[in-house]
């Protein structure tokens, strides 16, 4: 039975899991259906809005059609269902209005049809929306029902059969062990006493326990079967509900896939929209008529021209052939050569459809009519543009006209030399337009050139006047006129003095010769008058010149203003072009960012779809496997059910025999379950009512289980229900105790009555026996004695009957009393266990709830929020917005002092407030008042945290984080693009500050060593030497631009060379010395001890001179062996980034670093603090190579340190023999 119960519970769990899987995967389908509905709704709203607008404007548009003249012959170009039914002949033009194009009755019918279609389609969309809402509500209700039915865990039920079986097994083993023990005892009185005690113990405890366990096991099996049947019934109902939902989903999906407006509705909508579109459509027909007519005329003209040209070609060919045959006609076969020339046939077929005759003047008139209409502004602009497009040449004609492109011959234009494209009118039109544009530009250029020439001419004239080339002016110049020459004007004052002196001398001389003086005076007066006249003439000339100068100045100012205007226009255009370029670049960057975001979003969507597709496939396979398994289980269950049905049929046949006995038991059960209802006489009715009572009991049990599940979420209601149940149980217990007491009293009374009746019966029997003896002895009595005997016999019979009834009633009361006592014990045990279990669950639920409460508070603190309470409501604030200190005021001796103390964090305050967690033990309170107090404290603590405020804050924080993430992603993308752009730019630039593999470097030869090593040009990064290779060919080069392929770091260690061979001479002229550099040596360039240097391997990049690196202070190198000379003079202060300053620093800073070491004193070397005498210096000879190359500063950042210098070398120059100052301009690259 235990295995059977476990099997039923396992089957129930399988059924519930299958139901959960089958029900819980329809969210995506419903959401997809909602999205399709929203898309269909948006489409219908757009159509409905457009149709409504057309209907609202219908009357006004139709009235406007009556004011627009039109050619009725164009009606045949409209669709049959949209045009007027009246026919118009093709050979005559009929001019009416645009209203005649439409059928009024058809328009009215279309209006009513459109309204009807809109209403019906709107109702259909609303119906689908209601169905969607209904299936969504049904699905949510189904999920809730499934979740509620499966909320109770069957883990305890599945373990209960095993537990009960273990208990029964323990009791049975105990009985078996006692039995074996008894069988092993000796046959003695002591053993008999012990066996009797054990038998009594087994009779009172173990055997009843086994019987109770057996009954409980039977109940457990029955409950397992009932629960499994209930699960099957619920599963079937759930499957039916989900099948209904799936059918509705499929129906709505098919409707959404095939949703469309009826054909009559579409026709009605198009006819109504045609009323507003007809003016523009008629205009396009007019333009097409003009275009076709002109194209036909052009084709006829071109074909006639082509036919004439081909006929001319044929005549020329015939004449040439005749001329060729004339001299040789006597020797050739004329019949063989008389074949006809190439013939051709040009046939033009007219169009089948004849268009009405429309001229361009009619197009312009219709454009004016169209511009007068209300609401047709955009159509009028489009119609005007279409009229302009009539004169636009075709693409082939444009290619024919443009034979040159970008300064070169356009071969396709010349290659496609078709005669039909050589139309004079089209090509002439294109050339005229281009010629007009060129003439306008030429006029502008010519006027600009004339102004500039006039300006240059005036400037040259003014310059000549300012130099002094103009004749002197005797007038007074105007100082305010800038164009007036500033040359000094000859003054007539010296002439007046000269004339005065001459007059004085003449007067003196007139004393001797008076007559001669008179003549001289007359001559002088004449000369004076002539001079005055000449002076007046010169003044007039000067005034005229001043006027000319003023006019020229005015013209110059006009030219300058014109020039300024032109320059301002050019600057404005340049600014506009720059702004436009920037805006376009910004748009390009924005579009690139959008494209990248779209690609990222597309990748994410594709990835999510792939993942979703993979998950759906796996889930489908799993569901198929579960379905197959469920089918197999169902088949197995059906076979088992058939077997059970057969067994049940046999049992039913057997039970029919004991139906009468069962009827009595059912009657007793019915009276027990429903004492207030009369027992029905029919057996089937009784069973039906008992089943109804059982179902109601089962429903009551389910309600109790649901109430138990709800008690986990509502502690207060559970506590109230527990108290109520305890009160009811206590009441029932008291009632049962009263009934037991009354039954016992009644039993005692009945027993006393039975004893008295028995005594009376014995007495009557003895009396009857004596009467019978007397009667047998012959003592016959009278009739009274006979009657008395009969009465006594009747009384004896009645007492016997009553005694039997009382005995049976007493036995039934004993049985009922035992049953009531047993039931009372079971109820007390169940009530105590359930109460204890509910108390434990309530305690665990309280602790879990409070733990979640604390975790939420920690999460709020981790998100950077601070919890405060205002008017009993929770308020979340950012941690930075909350004040970090509180003000406390202390008064001493009438003086106020405020101190600031840091306030504890809200989390610390909260933990201090909730440090006492005694309210979590509210279920273990000793008194109801204490329990209510602790429970209220727990509720108050939990109500301090508002989940809605927390959810809003977390959602807002997530939105902020997403916005920040998108912003940082955009910035990271911009920085990445910028880094790539800088990397691409720097790849072709020469590095001079830091060197790494892949950099482009400029290598120059140094002049500080006999080996002349090559080093990289640098600023602030010295001691980078080149590993010379044969491919470099450095012998005839003065510089080398190469890309670094490898960087080796080395440190100079002179201690390794102390025990080696003596050094070569410093000037490198020793016999054993060599100019080759050994890179295996740690110091091939004779650097200072402890110095860190780098050996570079590089490959030549290009053979052209590199650009000058962008550093301050350029250095010009003429030759690697040339000496730069300079004078001692004051120079301006160099900046800290000057190459000479950077390259002239001392090595003391490097020597004093942690990576450098002081070199050991060398044998034969001078002390570093002693200055070498001129005779001892290696470069003392002015003709030596070292002197020629120039001396290096002491410890400078040069690439080599090849001679001894003083450590206090503050001077950066060495005096040569002539007292000049020699400065090494190329000390280091």
PDB file of C-alpha atoms in Angstrom, residues 1038-1126:
ATOM      1  CA  UNK A1038      74.224  62.700 -44.412  1.00  0.00           C
ATOM      2  CA  UNK A1039      70.895  61.498 -42.995  1.00  0.00           C
ATOM      3  CA  UNK A1040      68.715  58.412 -42.994  1.00  0.00           C
ATOM      4  CA  UNK A1041      64.948  58.041 -42.574  1.00  0.00           C
ATOM      5  CA  UNK A1042      64.152  54.505 -41.436  1.00  0.00           C
ATOM      6  CA  UNK A1043      61.402  52.609 -39.612  1.00  0.00           C
ATOM      7  CA  UNK A1044      62.391  50.984 -36.325  1.00  0.00           C
ATOM      8  CA  UNK A1045      61.984  47.206 -36.306  1.00  0.00           C
ATOM      9  CA  UNK A1046      63.667  46.311 -33.007  1.00  0.00           C
ATOM     10  CA  UNK A1047      64.720  48.136 -29.801  1.00  0.00           C
ATOM     11  CA  UNK A1048      67.373  46.677 -27.474  1.00  0.00           C
ATOM     12  CA  UNK A1049      68.006  48.240 -24.061  1.00  0.00           C
ATOM     13  CA  UNK A1050      71.548  48.161 -22.635  1.00  0.00           C
ATOM     14  CA  UNK A1051      73.376  49.604 -19.611  1.00  0.00           C
ATOM     15  CA  UNK A1052      77.070  50.628 -19.548  1.00  0.00           C
ATOM     16  CA  UNK A1053      79.173  48.675 -17.017  1.00  0.00           C
ATOM     17  CA  UNK A1054      82.847  49.756 -17.038  1.00  0.00           C
ATOM     18  CA  UNK A1055      83.791  47.276 -14.300  1.00  0.00           C
ATOM     19  CA  UNK A1056      83.836  44.505 -16.924  1.00  0.00           C
ATOM     20  CA  UNK A1057      86.597  46.245 -18.915  1.00  0.00           C
ATOM     21  CA  UNK A1058      89.004  47.089 -16.014  1.00  0.00           C
ATOM     22  CA  UNK A1059      90.906  43.797 -16.394  1.00  0.00           C
ATOM     23  CA  UNK A1060      90.921  43.876 -20.187  1.00  0.00           C
ATOM     24  CA  UNK A1061      93.398  45.217 -22.678  1.00  0.00           C
ATOM     25  CA  UNK A1062      94.449  48.896 -22.612  1.00  0.00           C
ATOM     26  CA  UNK A1063      92.248  51.295 -24.445  1.00  0.00           C
ATOM     27  CA  UNK A1064      93.000  52.566 -27.854  1.00  0.00           C
ATOM     28  CA  UNK A1065      94.050  56.133 -28.251  1.00  0.00           C
ATOM     29  CA  UNK A1066      91.328  58.697 -28.019  1.00  0.00           C
ATOM     30  CA  UNK A1067      91.791  60.016 -31.478  1.00  0.00           C
ATOM     31  CA  UNK A1068      91.404  56.603 -33.045  1.00  0.00           C
ATOM     32  CA  UNK A1069      94.779  56.799 -34.864  1.00  0.00           C
ATOM     33  CA  UNK A1070      96.367  53.796 -33.216  1.00  0.00           C
ATOM     34  CA  UNK A1071      97.571  50.947 -35.331  1.00  0.00           C
ATOM     35  CA  UNK A1072      95.365  48.436 -33.541  1.00  0.00           C
ATOM     36  CA  UNK A1073      92.296  50.665 -33.591  1.00  0.00           C
ATOM     37  CA  UNK A1074      89.493  50.225 -36.067  1.00  0.00           C
ATOM     38  CA  UNK A1075      86.550  52.332 -37.084  1.00  0.00           C
ATOM     39  CA  UNK A1076      84.176  49.380 -36.917  1.00  0.00           C
ATOM     40  CA  UNK A1077      81.825  49.271 -33.915  1.00  0.00           C
ATOM     41  CA  UNK A1078      81.360  46.011 -32.034  1.00  0.00           C
ATOM     42  CA  UNK A1079      77.769  45.779 -30.748  1.00  0.00           C
ATOM     43  CA  UNK A1080      78.573  42.777 -28.615  1.00  0.00           C
ATOM     44  CA  UNK A1081      80.484  45.157 -26.301  1.00  0.00           C
ATOM     45  CA  UNK A1082      78.402  46.788 -23.531  1.00  0.00           C
ATOM     46  CA  UNK A1083      80.021  50.160 -24.302  1.00  0.00           C
ATOM     47  CA  UNK A1084      80.857  50.364 -28.036  1.00  0.00           C
ATOM     48  CA  UNK A1085      80.390  54.144 -28.064  1.00  0.00           C
ATOM     49  CA  UNK A1086      82.508  54.866 -24.935  1.00  0.00           C
ATOM     50  CA  UNK A1087      79.622  56.168 -22.842  1.00  0.00           C
ATOM     51  CA  UNK A1088      79.665  57.001 -19.122  1.00  0.00           C
ATOM     52  CA  UNK A1089      79.450  54.265 -16.533  1.00  0.00           C
ATOM     53  CA  UNK A1090      75.907  53.291 -15.539  1.00  0.00           C
ATOM     54  CA  UNK A1091      74.332  55.038 -18.547  1.00  0.00           C
ATOM     55  CA  UNK A1092      71.309  53.394 -20.136  1.00  0.00           C
ATOM     56  CA  UNK A1093      71.327  53.376 -23.940  1.00  0.00           C
ATOM     57  CA  UNK A1094      69.363  51.739 -26.717  1.00  0.00           C
ATOM     58  CA  UNK A1095      70.346  49.948 -29.901  1.00  0.00           C
ATOM     59  CA  UNK A1096      67.899  50.291 -32.770  1.00  0.00           C
ATOM     60  CA  UNK A1097      67.454  48.076 -35.800  1.00  0.00           C
ATOM     61  CA  UNK A1098      65.742  49.962 -38.608  1.00  0.00           C
ATOM     62  CA  UNK A1099      64.813  49.577 -42.258  1.00  0.00           C
ATOM     63  CA  UNK A1100      65.095  52.501 -44.640  1.00  0.00           C
ATOM     64  CA  UNK A1101      61.647  53.879 -45.399  1.00  0.00           C
ATOM     65  CA  UNK A1102      62.142  56.411 -48.219  1.00  0.00           C
ATOM     66  CA  UNK A1103      64.968  58.267 -49.904  1.00  0.00           C
ATOM     67  CA  UNK A1104      63.598  61.808 -49.666  1.00  0.00           C
ATOM     68  CA  UNK A1105      64.419  64.357 -46.990  1.00  0.00           C
ATOM     69  CA  UNK A1106      62.101  64.229 -43.982  1.00  0.00           C
ATOM     70  CA  UNK A1107      60.060  67.174 -42.912  1.00  0.00           C
ATOM     71  CA  UNK A1108      61.370  69.305 -40.106  1.00  0.00           C
ATOM     72  CA  UNK A1109      60.063  67.961 -36.782  1.00  0.00           C
ATOM     73  CA  UNK A1110      57.737  70.321 -35.041  1.00  0.00           C
ATOM     74  CA  UNK A1111      60.097  71.620 -32.352  1.00  0.00           C
ATOM     75  CA  UNK A1112      61.202  75.115 -31.464  1.00  0.00           C
ATOM     76  CA  UNK A1113      64.554  76.179 -32.773  1.00  0.00           C
ATOM     77  CA  UNK A1114      65.410  74.743 -36.190  1.00  0.00           C
ATOM     78  CA  UNK A1115      68.894  73.452 -36.927  1.00  0.00           C
ATOM     79  CA  UNK A1116      70.327  73.682 -40.410  1.00  0.00           C
ATOM     80  CA  UNK A1117      73.002  71.088 -41.233  1.00  0.00           C
ATOM     81  CA  UNK A1118      75.290  71.771 -44.175  1.00  0.00           C
ATOM     82  CA  UNK A1119      77.756  68.928 -43.703  1.00  0.00           C
ATOM     83  CA  UNK A1120      78.428  66.328 -41.072  1.00  0.00           C
ATOM     84  CA  UNK A1121      82.061  67.533 -40.756  1.00  0.00           C
ATOM     85  CA  UNK A1122      81.479  71.264 -40.902  1.00  0.00           C
ATOM     86  CA  UNK A1123      82.227  73.449 -37.875  1.00  0.00           C
ATOM     87  CA  UNK A1124      79.608  75.940 -36.774  1.00  0.00           C
ATOM     88  CA  UNK A1125      80.950  79.243 -35.450  1.00  0.00           C
ATOM     89  CA  UNK A1126      79.229  81.956 -33.462  1.00  0.00           C
TER      90      UNK A1126
END
